[in-house]
């Protein structure tokens, strides 16, 4: 597999279609880290709804003000707001060649809304990449996770994915810190609230045939290899 792996359908004629890769997984499963690795391998943009919301919070924009209470509680932002943000992002020119969605869809309604957007805009979900991690492991990973200050928040953990220099991001050198919503009380709330809808999303993509399940308790490089293989298999089939 090389950088040249195609995830977009041939251009021209009525078959033109933008392929979307959807990352599915609980908080702490490694979606963000793996989405960034896949983006580099495939030459596609990776978009995290969590990063978009945190950026809006930092800017104190109207979107930031409307999502603040949900992020602070560790609750899901209402579907209507989230779908609007993604619809705008998918309309950007850099998404035309394909895109990796990290953290969207997170509910069955969002998955259905994405299907509707795809139908309207000649896009398709090529693969829903589900990183499966046991609950106890998720709790352990979220405690101790550190992220940097960049908009796309590179993420580290002393166990399994430490930075090369303690307390500094490998990519941009900014200081690392704990995310507000990784504090123990919020972690439990996030997992309690977000796991059930995530299983519905898994079920949705199982139904459409796009689901690819990857064991997320393997070393980080092996998870990346399996994700790339899954994308290759799906690209060859459709
Ligand atoms: P993340 O960085 O993906 O863990 O997202 C951080 C927070 O942003 C989540 O706990 C939710 O409050 C919110 N969020 C991110 N993506 C979504 C989504 N697809 N639907 C609803 N809320 C979301």
GROMACS .gro file of N, CA and C in nm, residues 3-107:
model
  315
    3UNK      N    1   0.104   0.578  -0.085
    3UNK     CA    2   0.024   0.700  -0.080
    3UNK      C    3  -0.079   0.704  -0.191
    4UNK      N    4  -0.051   0.627  -0.298
    4UNK     CA    5  -0.134   0.639  -0.418
    4UNK      C    6  -0.266   0.561  -0.406
    5UNK      N    7  -0.289   0.492  -0.297
    5UNK     CA    8  -0.414   0.418  -0.283
    5UNK      C    9  -0.533   0.508  -0.311
    6UNK      N   10  -0.617   0.464  -0.402
    6UNK     CA   11  -0.732   0.547  -0.441
    6UNK      C   12  -0.847   0.522  -0.347
    7UNK      N   13  -0.907   0.626  -0.299
    7UNK     CA   14  -1.033   0.607  -0.230
    7UNK      C   15  -1.144   0.681  -0.303
    8UNK      N   16  -1.109   0.753  -0.407
    8UNK     CA   17  -1.213   0.824  -0.483
    8UNK      C   18  -1.245   0.747  -0.609
    9UNK      N   19  -1.371   0.752  -0.647
    9UNK     CA   20  -1.413   0.687  -0.770
    9UNK      C   21  -1.362   0.768  -0.888
   10UNK      N   22  -1.352   0.707  -1.006
   10UNK     CA   23  -1.305   0.782  -1.123
   10UNK      C   24  -1.390   0.906  -1.144
   11UNK      N   25  -1.323   1.015  -1.180
   11UNK     CA   26  -1.394   1.142  -1.206
   11UNK      C   27  -1.462   1.138  -1.341
   12UNK      N   28  -1.561   1.221  -1.357
   12UNK     CA   29  -1.626   1.234  -1.487
   12UNK      C   30  -1.747   1.145  -1.498
   13UNK      N   31  -1.842   1.189  -1.581
   13UNK     CA   32  -1.962   1.109  -1.604
   13UNK      C   33  -2.048   1.102  -1.479
   14UNK      N   34  -2.150   1.020  -1.484
   14UNK     CA   35  -2.246   1.019  -1.376
   14UNK      C   36  -2.199   0.936  -1.257
   15UNK      N   37  -2.081   0.869  -1.269
   15UNK     CA   38  -2.037   0.784  -1.159
   15UNK      C   39  -1.953   0.859  -1.056
   16UNK      N   40  -1.927   0.989  -1.080
   16UNK     CA   41  -1.841   1.065  -0.989
   16UNK      C   42  -1.898   1.060  -0.847
   17UNK      N   43  -1.813   1.025  -0.753
   17UNK     CA   44  -1.859   1.007  -0.617
   17UNK      C   45  -1.743   1.028  -0.521
   18UNK      N   46  -1.767   1.105  -0.416
   18UNK     CA   47  -1.662   1.125  -0.317
   18UNK      C   48  -1.677   1.018  -0.210
   19UNK      N   49  -1.567   0.954  -0.177
   19UNK     CA   50  -1.571   0.845  -0.079
   19UNK      C   51  -1.540   0.897   0.060
   20UNK      N   52  -1.624   0.861   0.154
   20UNK     CA   53  -1.606   0.903   0.293
   20UNK      C   54  -1.564   0.783   0.377
   21UNK      N   55  -1.463   0.804   0.460
   21UNK     CA   56  -1.425   0.703   0.559
   21UNK      C   57  -1.473   0.753   0.695
   22UNK      N   58  -1.547   0.669   0.763
   22UNK     CA   59  -1.603   0.708   0.893
   22UNK      C   60  -1.530   0.631   1.002
   23UNK      N   61  -1.476   0.701   1.101
   23UNK     CA   62  -1.412   0.634   1.215
   23UNK      C   63  -1.518   0.617   1.323
   24UNK      N   64  -1.534   0.495   1.371
   24UNK     CA   65  -1.631   0.470   1.477
   24UNK      C   66  -1.557   0.410   1.596
   25UNK      N   67  -1.590   0.456   1.715
   25UNK     CA   68  -1.526   0.400   1.834
   25UNK      C   69  -1.561   0.485   1.954
   26UNK      N   70  -1.552   0.425   2.071
   26UNK     CA   71  -1.584   0.496   2.195
   26UNK      C   72  -1.476   0.601   2.221
   27UNK      N   73  -1.506   0.698   2.309
   27UNK     CA   74  -1.399   0.788   2.353
   27UNK      C   75  -1.283   0.705   2.409
   28UNK      N   76  -1.161   0.731   2.363
   28UNK     CA   77  -1.045   0.657   2.412
   28UNK      C   78  -1.007   0.538   2.325
   29UNK      N   79  -1.087   0.508   2.222
   29UNK     CA   80  -1.056   0.391   2.138
   29UNK      C   81  -0.938   0.416   2.045
   30UNK      N   82  -0.903   0.544   2.026
   30UNK     CA   83  -0.790   0.575   1.937
   30UNK      C   84  -0.835   0.627   1.801
   31UNK      N   85  -0.960   0.667   1.791
   31UNK     CA   86  -1.012   0.719   1.662
   31UNK      C   87  -0.929   0.835   1.609
   32UNK      N   88  -0.902   0.932   1.698
   32UNK     CA   89  -0.834   1.055   1.654
   32UNK      C   90  -0.694   1.025   1.605
   33UNK      N   91  -0.619   0.949   1.685
   33UNK     CA   92  -0.481   0.915   1.647
   33UNK      C   93  -0.481   0.837   1.516
   34UNK      N   94  -0.570   0.741   1.503
   34UNK     CA   95  -0.571   0.659   1.382
   34UNK      C   96  -0.623   0.738   1.262
   35UNK      N   97  -0.717   0.830   1.285
   35UNK     CA   98  -0.768   0.912   1.173
   35UNK      C   99  -0.653   0.996   1.117
   36UNK      N  100  -0.569   1.052   1.207
   36UNK     CA  101  -0.456   1.134   1.160
   36UNK      C  102  -0.354   1.049   1.084
   37UNK      N  103  -0.332   0.926   1.132
   37UNK     CA  104  -0.238   0.837   1.061
   37UNK      C  105  -0.293   0.798   0.924
   38UNK      N  106  -0.422   0.766   0.919
   38UNK     CA  107  -0.483   0.730   0.790
   38UNK      C  108  -0.480   0.848   0.694
   39UNK      N  109  -0.507   0.967   0.747
   39UNK     CA  110  -0.507   1.087   0.662
   39UNK      C  111  -0.371   1.105   0.596
   40UNK      N  112  -0.263   1.083   0.674
   40UNK     CA  113  -0.129   1.097   0.618
   40UNK      C  114  -0.103   0.988   0.514
   41UNK      N  115  -0.147   0.866   0.542
   41UNK     CA  116  -0.123   0.755   0.448
   41UNK      C  117  -0.202   0.772   0.319
   42UNK      N  118  -0.326   0.821   0.332
   42UNK     CA  119  -0.414   0.825   0.215
   42UNK      C  120  -0.417   0.961   0.147
   43UNK      N  121  -0.355   1.061   0.209
   43UNK     CA  122  -0.355   1.196   0.151
   43UNK      C  123  -0.492   1.259   0.151
   44UNK      N  124  -0.569   1.232   0.255
   44UNK     CA  125  -0.705   1.288   0.266
   44UNK      C  126  -0.713   1.376   0.390
   45UNK      N  127  -0.802   1.477   0.390
   45UNK     CA  128  -0.821   1.552   0.513
   45UNK      C  129  -0.895   1.466   0.616
   46UNK      N  130  -0.863   1.489   0.743
   46UNK     CA  131  -0.935   1.421   0.850
   46UNK      C  132  -1.003   1.528   0.933
   47UNK      N  133  -1.129   1.509   0.959
   47UNK     CA  134  -1.206   1.612   1.030
   47UNK      C  135  -1.266   1.552   1.156
   48UNK      N  136  -1.238   1.615   1.268
   48UNK     CA  137  -1.292   1.569   1.395
   48UNK      C  138  -1.397   1.668   1.442
   49UNK      N  139  -1.518   1.619   1.466
   49UNK     CA  140  -1.622   1.711   1.517
   49UNK      C  141  -1.581   1.764   1.654
   50UNK      N  142  -1.517   1.679   1.735
   50UNK     CA  143  -1.471   1.725   1.866
   50UNK      C  144  -1.375   1.843   1.852
   51UNK      N  145  -1.279   1.833   1.757
   51UNK     CA  146  -1.185   1.944   1.736
   51UNK      C  147  -1.258   2.068   1.684
   52UNK      N  148  -1.355   2.048   1.594
   52UNK     CA  149  -1.430   2.164   1.542
   52UNK      C  150  -1.503   2.234   1.657
   53UNK      N  151  -1.564   2.154   1.744
   53UNK     CA  152  -1.637   2.214   1.857
   53UNK      C  153  -1.541   2.283   1.955
   54UNK      N  154  -1.428   2.218   1.984
   54UNK     CA  155  -1.333   2.280   2.078
   54UNK      C  156  -1.276   2.409   2.019
   55UNK      N  157  -1.255   2.411   1.887
   55UNK     CA  158  -1.206   2.533   1.821
   55UNK      C  159  -1.309   2.645   1.834
   56UNK      N  160  -1.437   2.609   1.816
   56UNK     CA  161  -1.544   2.709   1.828
   56UNK      C  162  -1.554   2.761   1.971
   57UNK      N  163  -1.529   2.672   2.069
   57UNK     CA  164  -1.529   2.715   2.210
   57UNK      C  165  -1.418   2.815   2.235
   58UNK      N  166  -1.299   2.783   2.183
   58UNK     CA  167  -1.183   2.872   2.202
   58UNK      C  168  -1.210   3.009   2.140
   59UNK      N  169  -1.276   3.008   2.021
   59UNK     CA  170  -1.304   3.134   1.952
   59UNK      C  171  -1.422   3.207   2.013
   60UNK      N  172  -1.494   3.138   2.102
   60UNK     CA  173  -1.616   3.193   2.162
   60UNK      C  174  -1.714   3.240   2.052
   61UNK      N  175  -1.723   3.162   1.946
   61UNK     CA  176  -1.815   3.194   1.835
   61UNK      C  177  -1.957   3.154   1.878
   62UNK      N  178  -2.059   3.195   1.799
   62UNK     CA  179  -2.195   3.153   1.833
   62UNK      C  180  -2.206   3.000   1.843
   63UNK      N  181  -2.137   2.927   1.753
   63UNK     CA  182  -2.138   2.781   1.762
   63UNK      C  183  -2.076   2.738   1.896
   64UNK      N  184  -1.963   2.799   1.931
   64UNK     CA  185  -1.895   2.765   2.056
   64UNK      C  186  -1.986   2.785   2.175
   65UNK      N  187  -2.059   2.898   2.175
   65UNK     CA  188  -2.147   2.926   2.289
   65UNK      C  189  -2.261   2.824   2.294
   66UNK      N  190  -2.308   2.779   2.177
   66UNK     CA  191  -2.421   2.685   2.180
   66UNK      C  192  -2.378   2.544   2.220
   67UNK      N  193  -2.250   2.507   2.196
   67UNK     CA  194  -2.211   2.369   2.230
   67UNK      C  195  -2.142   2.359   2.367
   68UNK      N  196  -2.104   2.474   2.424
   68UNK     CA  197  -2.028   2.471   2.549
   68UNK      C  198  -2.090   2.382   2.658
   69UNK      N  199  -2.221   2.397   2.689
   69UNK     CA  200  -2.276   2.317   2.799
   69UNK      C  201  -2.265   2.167   2.774
   70UNK      N  202  -2.277   2.126   2.649
   70UNK     CA  203  -2.272   1.982   2.619
   70UNK      C  204  -2.131   1.930   2.638
   71UNK      N  205  -2.032   2.005   2.588
   71UNK     CA  206  -1.894   1.959   2.601
   71UNK      C  207  -1.853   1.956   2.748
   72UNK      N  208  -1.896   2.055   2.824
   72UNK     CA  209  -1.857   2.058   2.965
   72UNK      C  210  -1.916   1.940   3.041
   73UNK      N  211  -2.037   1.897   3.003
   73UNK     CA  212  -2.100   1.784   3.073
   73UNK      C  213  -2.055   1.650   3.017
   74UNK      N  214  -1.990   1.651   2.902
   74UNK     CA  215  -1.955   1.524   2.836
   74UNK      C  216  -2.073   1.464   2.764
   75UNK      N  217  -2.175   1.547   2.733
   75UNK     CA  218  -2.294   1.499   2.661
   75UNK      C  219  -2.275   1.520   2.513
   76UNK      N  220  -2.357   1.450   2.436
   76UNK     CA  221  -2.353   1.471   2.292
   76UNK      C  222  -2.419   1.603   2.257
   77UNK      N  223  -2.361   1.673   2.164
   77UNK     CA  224  -2.420   1.796   2.108
   77UNK      C  225  -2.543   1.752   2.026
   78UNK      N  226  -2.654   1.829   2.028
   78UNK     CA  227  -2.773   1.785   1.954
   78UNK      C  228  -2.741   1.758   1.807
   79UNK      N  229  -2.809   1.657   1.754
   79UNK     CA  230  -2.784   1.613   1.615
   79UNK      C  231  -2.798   1.729   1.516
   80UNK      N  232  -2.899   1.812   1.538
   80UNK     CA  233  -2.926   1.920   1.442
   80UNK      C  234  -2.802   2.011   1.424
   81UNK      N  235  -2.740   2.045   1.537
   81UNK     CA  236  -2.620   2.133   1.531
   81UNK      C  237  -2.505   2.057   1.465
   82UNK      N  238  -2.485   1.933   1.508
   82UNK     CA  239  -2.370   1.855   1.461
   82UNK      C  240  -2.380   1.828   1.312
   83UNK      N  241  -2.500   1.795   1.265
   83UNK     CA  242  -2.517   1.764   1.122
   83UNK      C  243  -2.492   1.889   1.039
   84UNK      N  244  -2.535   2.006   1.089
   84UNK     CA  245  -2.513   2.131   1.016
   84UNK      C  246  -2.362   2.158   1.001
   85UNK      N  247  -2.289   2.136   1.110
   85UNK     CA  248  -2.143   2.160   1.107
   85UNK      C  249  -2.077   2.066   1.005
   86UNK      N  250  -2.118   1.942   1.003
   86UNK     CA  251  -2.058   1.846   0.909
   86UNK      C  252  -2.099   1.876   0.765
   87UNK      N  253  -2.225   1.914   0.746
   87UNK     CA  254  -2.270   1.946   0.608
   87UNK      C  255  -2.186   2.060   0.553
   88UNK      N  256  -2.160   2.163   0.636
   88UNK     CA  257  -2.076   2.276   0.592
   88UNK      C  258  -1.935   2.227   0.560
   89UNK      N  259  -1.883   2.139   0.645
   89UNK     CA  260  -1.744   2.093   0.626
   89UNK      C  261  -1.731   2.008   0.499
   90UNK      N  262  -1.833   1.927   0.471
   90UNK     CA  263  -1.827   1.841   0.351
   90UNK      C  264  -1.836   1.923   0.223
   91UNK      N  265  -1.889   2.046   0.236
   91UNK     CA  266  -1.902   2.131   0.117
   91UNK      C  267  -1.771   2.203   0.083
   92UNK      N  268  -1.669   2.195   0.171
   92UNK     CA  269  -1.542   2.262   0.144
   92UNK      C  270  -1.470   2.190   0.029
   93UNK      N  271  -1.396   2.266  -0.054
   93UNK     CA  272  -1.332   2.205  -0.172
   93UNK      C  273  -1.238   2.090  -0.137
   94UNK      N  274  -1.169   2.095  -0.023
   94UNK     CA  275  -1.071   1.989   0.006
   94UNK      C  276  -1.137   1.855   0.034
   95UNK      N  277  -1.270   1.855   0.054
   95UNK     CA  278  -1.339   1.728   0.078
   95UNK      C  279  -1.376   1.657  -0.052
   96UNK      N  280  -1.356   1.725  -0.165
   96UNK     CA  281  -1.400   1.668  -0.292
   96UNK      C  282  -1.327   1.538  -0.325
   97UNK      N  283  -1.203   1.527  -0.279
   97UNK     CA  284  -1.125   1.407  -0.311
   97UNK      C  285  -1.148   1.295  -0.210
   98UNK      N  286  -1.237   1.315  -0.115
   98UNK     CA  287  -1.260   1.217  -0.009
   98UNK      C  288  -1.224   1.276   0.125
   99UNK      N  289  -1.276   1.218   0.231
   99UNK     CA  290  -1.254   1.276   0.364
   99UNK      C  291  -1.266   1.166   0.470
  100UNK      N  292  -1.195   1.186   0.580
  100UNK     CA  293  -1.206   1.095   0.693
  100UNK      C  294  -1.282   1.168   0.803
  101UNK      N  295  -1.391   1.110   0.848
  101UNK     CA  296  -1.470   1.172   0.955
  101UNK      C  297  -1.438   1.102   1.087
  102UNK      N  298  -1.388   1.181   1.182
  102UNK     CA  299  -1.347   1.126   1.312
  102UNK      C  300  -1.446   1.178   1.416
  103UNK      N  301  -1.531   1.089   1.465
  103UNK     CA  302  -1.626   1.131   1.569
  103UNK      C  303  -1.762   1.169   1.514
  104UNK      N  304  -1.786   1.143   1.389
  104UNK     CA  305  -1.917   1.164   1.327
  104UNK      C  306  -1.937   1.054   1.224
  105UNK      N  307  -2.054   0.989   1.216
  105UNK     CA  308  -2.170   1.004   1.303
  105UNK      C  309  -2.153   0.932   1.437
  106UNK      N  310  -2.223   0.986   1.537
  106UNK     CA  311  -2.215   0.925   1.670
  106UNK      C  312  -2.352   0.880   1.717
  107UNK      N  313  -2.454   0.902   1.637
  107UNK     CA  314  -2.589   0.852   1.670
  107UNK      C  315  -2.648   0.796   1.541
   0.00000   0.00000   0.00000
